[in-house]
Coordinates of N, CA and C in Angstrom, one line a residue:
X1 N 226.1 0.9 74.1 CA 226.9 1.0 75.3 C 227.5 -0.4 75.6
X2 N 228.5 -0.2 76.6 CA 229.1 -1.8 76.5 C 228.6 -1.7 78.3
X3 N 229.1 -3.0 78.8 CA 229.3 -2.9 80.2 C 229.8 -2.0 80.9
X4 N 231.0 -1.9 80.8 CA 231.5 -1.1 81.3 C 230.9 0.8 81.4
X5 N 230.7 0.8 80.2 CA 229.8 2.0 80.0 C 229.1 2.1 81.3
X6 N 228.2 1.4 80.9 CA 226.6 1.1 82.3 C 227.3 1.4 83.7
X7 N 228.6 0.4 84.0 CA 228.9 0.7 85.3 C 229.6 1.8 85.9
X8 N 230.3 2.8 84.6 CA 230.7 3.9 84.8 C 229.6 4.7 84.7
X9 N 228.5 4.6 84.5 CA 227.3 5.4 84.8 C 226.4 5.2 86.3
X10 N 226.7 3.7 86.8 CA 226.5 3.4 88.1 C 227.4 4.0 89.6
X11 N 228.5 4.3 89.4 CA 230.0 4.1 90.2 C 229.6 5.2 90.8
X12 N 229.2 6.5 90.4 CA 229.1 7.7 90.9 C 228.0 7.5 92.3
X13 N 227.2 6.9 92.4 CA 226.0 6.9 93.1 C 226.0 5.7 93.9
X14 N 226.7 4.5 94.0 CA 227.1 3.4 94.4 C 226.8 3.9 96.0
X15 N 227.7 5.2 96.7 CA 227.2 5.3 98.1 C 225.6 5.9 98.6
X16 N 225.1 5.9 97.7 CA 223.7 6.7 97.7 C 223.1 5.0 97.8
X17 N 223.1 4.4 96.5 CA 222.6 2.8 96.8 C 222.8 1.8 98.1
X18 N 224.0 2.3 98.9 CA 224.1 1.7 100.0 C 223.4 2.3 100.6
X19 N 223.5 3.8 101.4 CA 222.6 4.1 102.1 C 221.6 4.0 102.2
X20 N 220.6 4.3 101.1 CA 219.2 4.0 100.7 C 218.8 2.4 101.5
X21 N 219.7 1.5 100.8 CA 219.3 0.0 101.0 C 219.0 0.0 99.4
X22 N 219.1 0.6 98.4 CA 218.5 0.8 96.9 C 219.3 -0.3 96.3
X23 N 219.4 -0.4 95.1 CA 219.9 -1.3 94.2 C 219.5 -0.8 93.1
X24 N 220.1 -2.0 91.7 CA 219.6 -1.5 90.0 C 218.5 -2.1 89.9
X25 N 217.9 -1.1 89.2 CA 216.7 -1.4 88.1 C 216.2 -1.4 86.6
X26 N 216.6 -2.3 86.1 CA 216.1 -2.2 84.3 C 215.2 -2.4 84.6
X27 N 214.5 -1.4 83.4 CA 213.3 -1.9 82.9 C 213.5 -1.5 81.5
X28 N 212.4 -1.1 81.0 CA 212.1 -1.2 79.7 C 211.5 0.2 78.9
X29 N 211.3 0.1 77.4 CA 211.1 -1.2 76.7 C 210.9 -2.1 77.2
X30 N 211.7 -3.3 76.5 CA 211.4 -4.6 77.0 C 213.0 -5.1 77.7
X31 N 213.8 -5.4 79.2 CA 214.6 -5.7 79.1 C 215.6 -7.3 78.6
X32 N 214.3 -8.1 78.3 CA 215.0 -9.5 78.0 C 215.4 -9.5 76.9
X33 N 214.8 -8.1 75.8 CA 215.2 -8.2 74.5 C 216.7 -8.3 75.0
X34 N 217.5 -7.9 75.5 CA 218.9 -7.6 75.6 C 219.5 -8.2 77.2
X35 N 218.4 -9.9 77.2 CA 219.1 -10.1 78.2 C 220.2 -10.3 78.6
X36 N 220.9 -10.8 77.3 CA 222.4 -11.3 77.8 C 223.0 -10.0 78.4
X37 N 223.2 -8.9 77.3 CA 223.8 -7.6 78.2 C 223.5 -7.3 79.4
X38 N 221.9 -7.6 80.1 CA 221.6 -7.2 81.2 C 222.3 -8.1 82.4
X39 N 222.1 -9.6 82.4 CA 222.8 -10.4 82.8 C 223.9 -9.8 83.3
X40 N 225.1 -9.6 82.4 CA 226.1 -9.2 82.3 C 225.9 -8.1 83.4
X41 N 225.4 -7.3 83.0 CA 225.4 -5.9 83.9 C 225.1 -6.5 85.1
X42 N 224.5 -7.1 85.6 CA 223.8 -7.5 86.7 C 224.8 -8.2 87.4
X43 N 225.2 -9.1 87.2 CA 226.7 -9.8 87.4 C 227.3 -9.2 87.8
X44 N 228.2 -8.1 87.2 CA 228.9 -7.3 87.9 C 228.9 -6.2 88.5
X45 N 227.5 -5.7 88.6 CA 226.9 -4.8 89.6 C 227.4 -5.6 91.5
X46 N 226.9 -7.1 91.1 CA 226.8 -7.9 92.2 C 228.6 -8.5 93.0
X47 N 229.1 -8.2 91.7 CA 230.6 -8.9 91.9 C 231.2 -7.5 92.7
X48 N 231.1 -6.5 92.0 CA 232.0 -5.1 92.1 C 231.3 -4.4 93.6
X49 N 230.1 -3.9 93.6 CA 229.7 -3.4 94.8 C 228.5 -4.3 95.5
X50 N 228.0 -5.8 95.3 CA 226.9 -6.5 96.0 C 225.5 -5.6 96.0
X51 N 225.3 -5.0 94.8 CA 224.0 -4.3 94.4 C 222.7 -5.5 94.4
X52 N 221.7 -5.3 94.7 CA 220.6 -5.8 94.8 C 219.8 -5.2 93.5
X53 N 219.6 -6.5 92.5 CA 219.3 -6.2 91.0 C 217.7 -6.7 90.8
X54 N 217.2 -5.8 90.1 CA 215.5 -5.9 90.0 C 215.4 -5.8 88.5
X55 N 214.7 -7.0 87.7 CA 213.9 -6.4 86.9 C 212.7 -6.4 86.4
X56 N 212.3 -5.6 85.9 CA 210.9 -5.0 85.8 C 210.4 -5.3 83.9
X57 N 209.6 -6.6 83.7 CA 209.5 -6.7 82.9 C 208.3 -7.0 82.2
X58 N 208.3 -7.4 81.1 CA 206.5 -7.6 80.6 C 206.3 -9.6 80.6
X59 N 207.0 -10.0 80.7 CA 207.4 -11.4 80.9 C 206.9 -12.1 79.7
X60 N 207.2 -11.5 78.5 CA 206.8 -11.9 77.5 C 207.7 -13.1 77.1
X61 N 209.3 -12.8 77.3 CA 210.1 -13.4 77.0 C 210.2 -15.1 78.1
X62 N 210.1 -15.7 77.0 CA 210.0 -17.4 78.2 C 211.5 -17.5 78.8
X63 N 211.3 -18.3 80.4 CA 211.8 -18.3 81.0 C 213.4 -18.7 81.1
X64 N 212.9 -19.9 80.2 CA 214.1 -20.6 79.4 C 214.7 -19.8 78.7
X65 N 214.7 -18.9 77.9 CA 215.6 -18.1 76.8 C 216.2 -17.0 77.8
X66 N 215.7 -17.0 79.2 CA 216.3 -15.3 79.6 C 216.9 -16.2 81.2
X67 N 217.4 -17.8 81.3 CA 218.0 -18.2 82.3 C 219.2 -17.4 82.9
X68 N 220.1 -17.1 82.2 CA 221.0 -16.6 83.0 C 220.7 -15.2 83.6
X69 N 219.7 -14.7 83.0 CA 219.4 -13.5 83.4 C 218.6 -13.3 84.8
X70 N 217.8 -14.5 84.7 CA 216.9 -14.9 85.6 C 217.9 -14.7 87.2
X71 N 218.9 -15.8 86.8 CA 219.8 -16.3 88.0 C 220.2 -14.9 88.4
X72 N 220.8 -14.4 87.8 CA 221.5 -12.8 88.1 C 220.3 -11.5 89.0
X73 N 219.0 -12.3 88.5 CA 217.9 -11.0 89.4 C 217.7 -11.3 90.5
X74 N 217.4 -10.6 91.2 CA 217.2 -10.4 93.1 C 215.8 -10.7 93.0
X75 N 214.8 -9.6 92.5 CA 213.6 -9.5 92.2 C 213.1 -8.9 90.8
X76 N 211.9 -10.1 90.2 CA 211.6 -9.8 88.9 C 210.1 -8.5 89.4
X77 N 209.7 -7.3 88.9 CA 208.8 -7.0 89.0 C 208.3 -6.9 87.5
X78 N 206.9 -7.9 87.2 CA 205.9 -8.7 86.3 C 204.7 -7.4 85.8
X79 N 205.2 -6.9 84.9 CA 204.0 -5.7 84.6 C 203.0 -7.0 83.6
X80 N 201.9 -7.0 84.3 CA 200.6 -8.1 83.7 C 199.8 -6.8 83.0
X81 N 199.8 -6.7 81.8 CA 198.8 -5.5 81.9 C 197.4 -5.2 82.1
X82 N 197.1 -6.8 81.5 CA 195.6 -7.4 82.0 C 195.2 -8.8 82.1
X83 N 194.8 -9.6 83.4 CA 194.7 -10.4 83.7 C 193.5 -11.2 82.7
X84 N 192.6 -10.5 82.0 CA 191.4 -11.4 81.3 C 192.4 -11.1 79.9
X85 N 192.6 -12.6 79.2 CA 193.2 -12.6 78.0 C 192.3 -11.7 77.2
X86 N 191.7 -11.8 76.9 CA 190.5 -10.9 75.7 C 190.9 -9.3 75.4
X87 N 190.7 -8.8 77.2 CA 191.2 -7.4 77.5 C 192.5 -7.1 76.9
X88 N 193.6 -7.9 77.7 CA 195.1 -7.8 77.3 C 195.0 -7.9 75.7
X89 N 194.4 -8.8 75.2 CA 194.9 -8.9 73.8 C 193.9 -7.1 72.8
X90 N 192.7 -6.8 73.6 CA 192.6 -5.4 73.3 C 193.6 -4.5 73.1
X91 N 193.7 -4.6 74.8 CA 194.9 -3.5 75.0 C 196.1 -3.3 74.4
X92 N 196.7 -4.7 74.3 CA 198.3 -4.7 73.7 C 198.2 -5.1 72.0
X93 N 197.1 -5.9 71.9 CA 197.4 -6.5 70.3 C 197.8 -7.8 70.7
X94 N 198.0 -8.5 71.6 CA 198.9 -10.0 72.2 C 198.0 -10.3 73.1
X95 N 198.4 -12.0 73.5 CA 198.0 -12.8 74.4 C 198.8 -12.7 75.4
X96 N 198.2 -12.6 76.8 CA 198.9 -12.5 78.2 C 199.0 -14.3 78.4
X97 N 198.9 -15.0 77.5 CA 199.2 -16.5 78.1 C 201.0 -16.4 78.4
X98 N 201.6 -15.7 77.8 CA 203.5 -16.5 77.9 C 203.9 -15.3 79.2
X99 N 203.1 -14.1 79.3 CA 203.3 -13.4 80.3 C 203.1 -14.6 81.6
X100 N 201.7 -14.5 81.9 CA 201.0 -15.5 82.6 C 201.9 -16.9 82.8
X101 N 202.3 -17.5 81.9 CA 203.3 -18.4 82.1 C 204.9 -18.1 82.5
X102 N 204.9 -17.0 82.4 CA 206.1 -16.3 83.4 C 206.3 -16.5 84.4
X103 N 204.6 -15.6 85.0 CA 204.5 -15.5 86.2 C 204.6 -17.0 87.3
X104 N 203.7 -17.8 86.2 CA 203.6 -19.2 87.1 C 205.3 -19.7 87.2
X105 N 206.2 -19.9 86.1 CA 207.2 -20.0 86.6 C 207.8 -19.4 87.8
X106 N 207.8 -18.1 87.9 CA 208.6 -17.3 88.9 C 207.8 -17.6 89.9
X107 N 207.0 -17.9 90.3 CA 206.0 -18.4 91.5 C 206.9 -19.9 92.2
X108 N 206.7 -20.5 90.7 CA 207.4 -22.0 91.1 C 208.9 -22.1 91.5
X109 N 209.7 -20.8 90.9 CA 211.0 -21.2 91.1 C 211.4 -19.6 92.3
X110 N 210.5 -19.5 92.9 CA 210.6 -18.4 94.4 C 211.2 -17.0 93.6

């Protein structure tokens, strides 16, 4: 899909998101794999109708590699899947340290 796609899939509902007080939400999969495109989308969500942009991610992706993406979100919602590394790396097969270092970023940068 390109941009434009996405926002012709948004445009219909645009008065429902006002009224609500709603806004966009990616999530995933994972959405930083495809931050730039999200960015983008997010951008012009905010340019075209001032949508309030959320994403919902595993914060696997470091902070530095998904900046502009960063700048463009309203609110990040941080799925941690498990706080004790040992568990997480059960659960997922991975270490929750670069999640966890997510989170401390987004803590530090509001």
């Amino acid at each position: 899909m390109t941009v434009d796609d996405v926002l012709a899939e948004i445009e219909p509902y645009i008065n429902y998101y006002r009224s609500s007080g709603g806004g966009l939400t990616v999530s995933g999969g994972e959405p930083t794999l495809q931050a730039t495109f999200v960015a983008q989308v997010f951008k012009e969500v905010k340019r075209r109708w001032n949508l309030h942009t959320t994403l919902d991610s595993n914060g696997f992706n470091q902070p530095d590699k998904i900046h502009e993406l960063l700048e463009a979100t309203d609110l990040v919602l941080l799925d941690i899947k498990h706080i004790d590394n040992e568990k997480h790396i059960k659960l997922t097969g991975k270490s929750n340290e670069r999640t966890l270092e997510t989170a401390r970023w987004l803590s530090d940068n509001g």
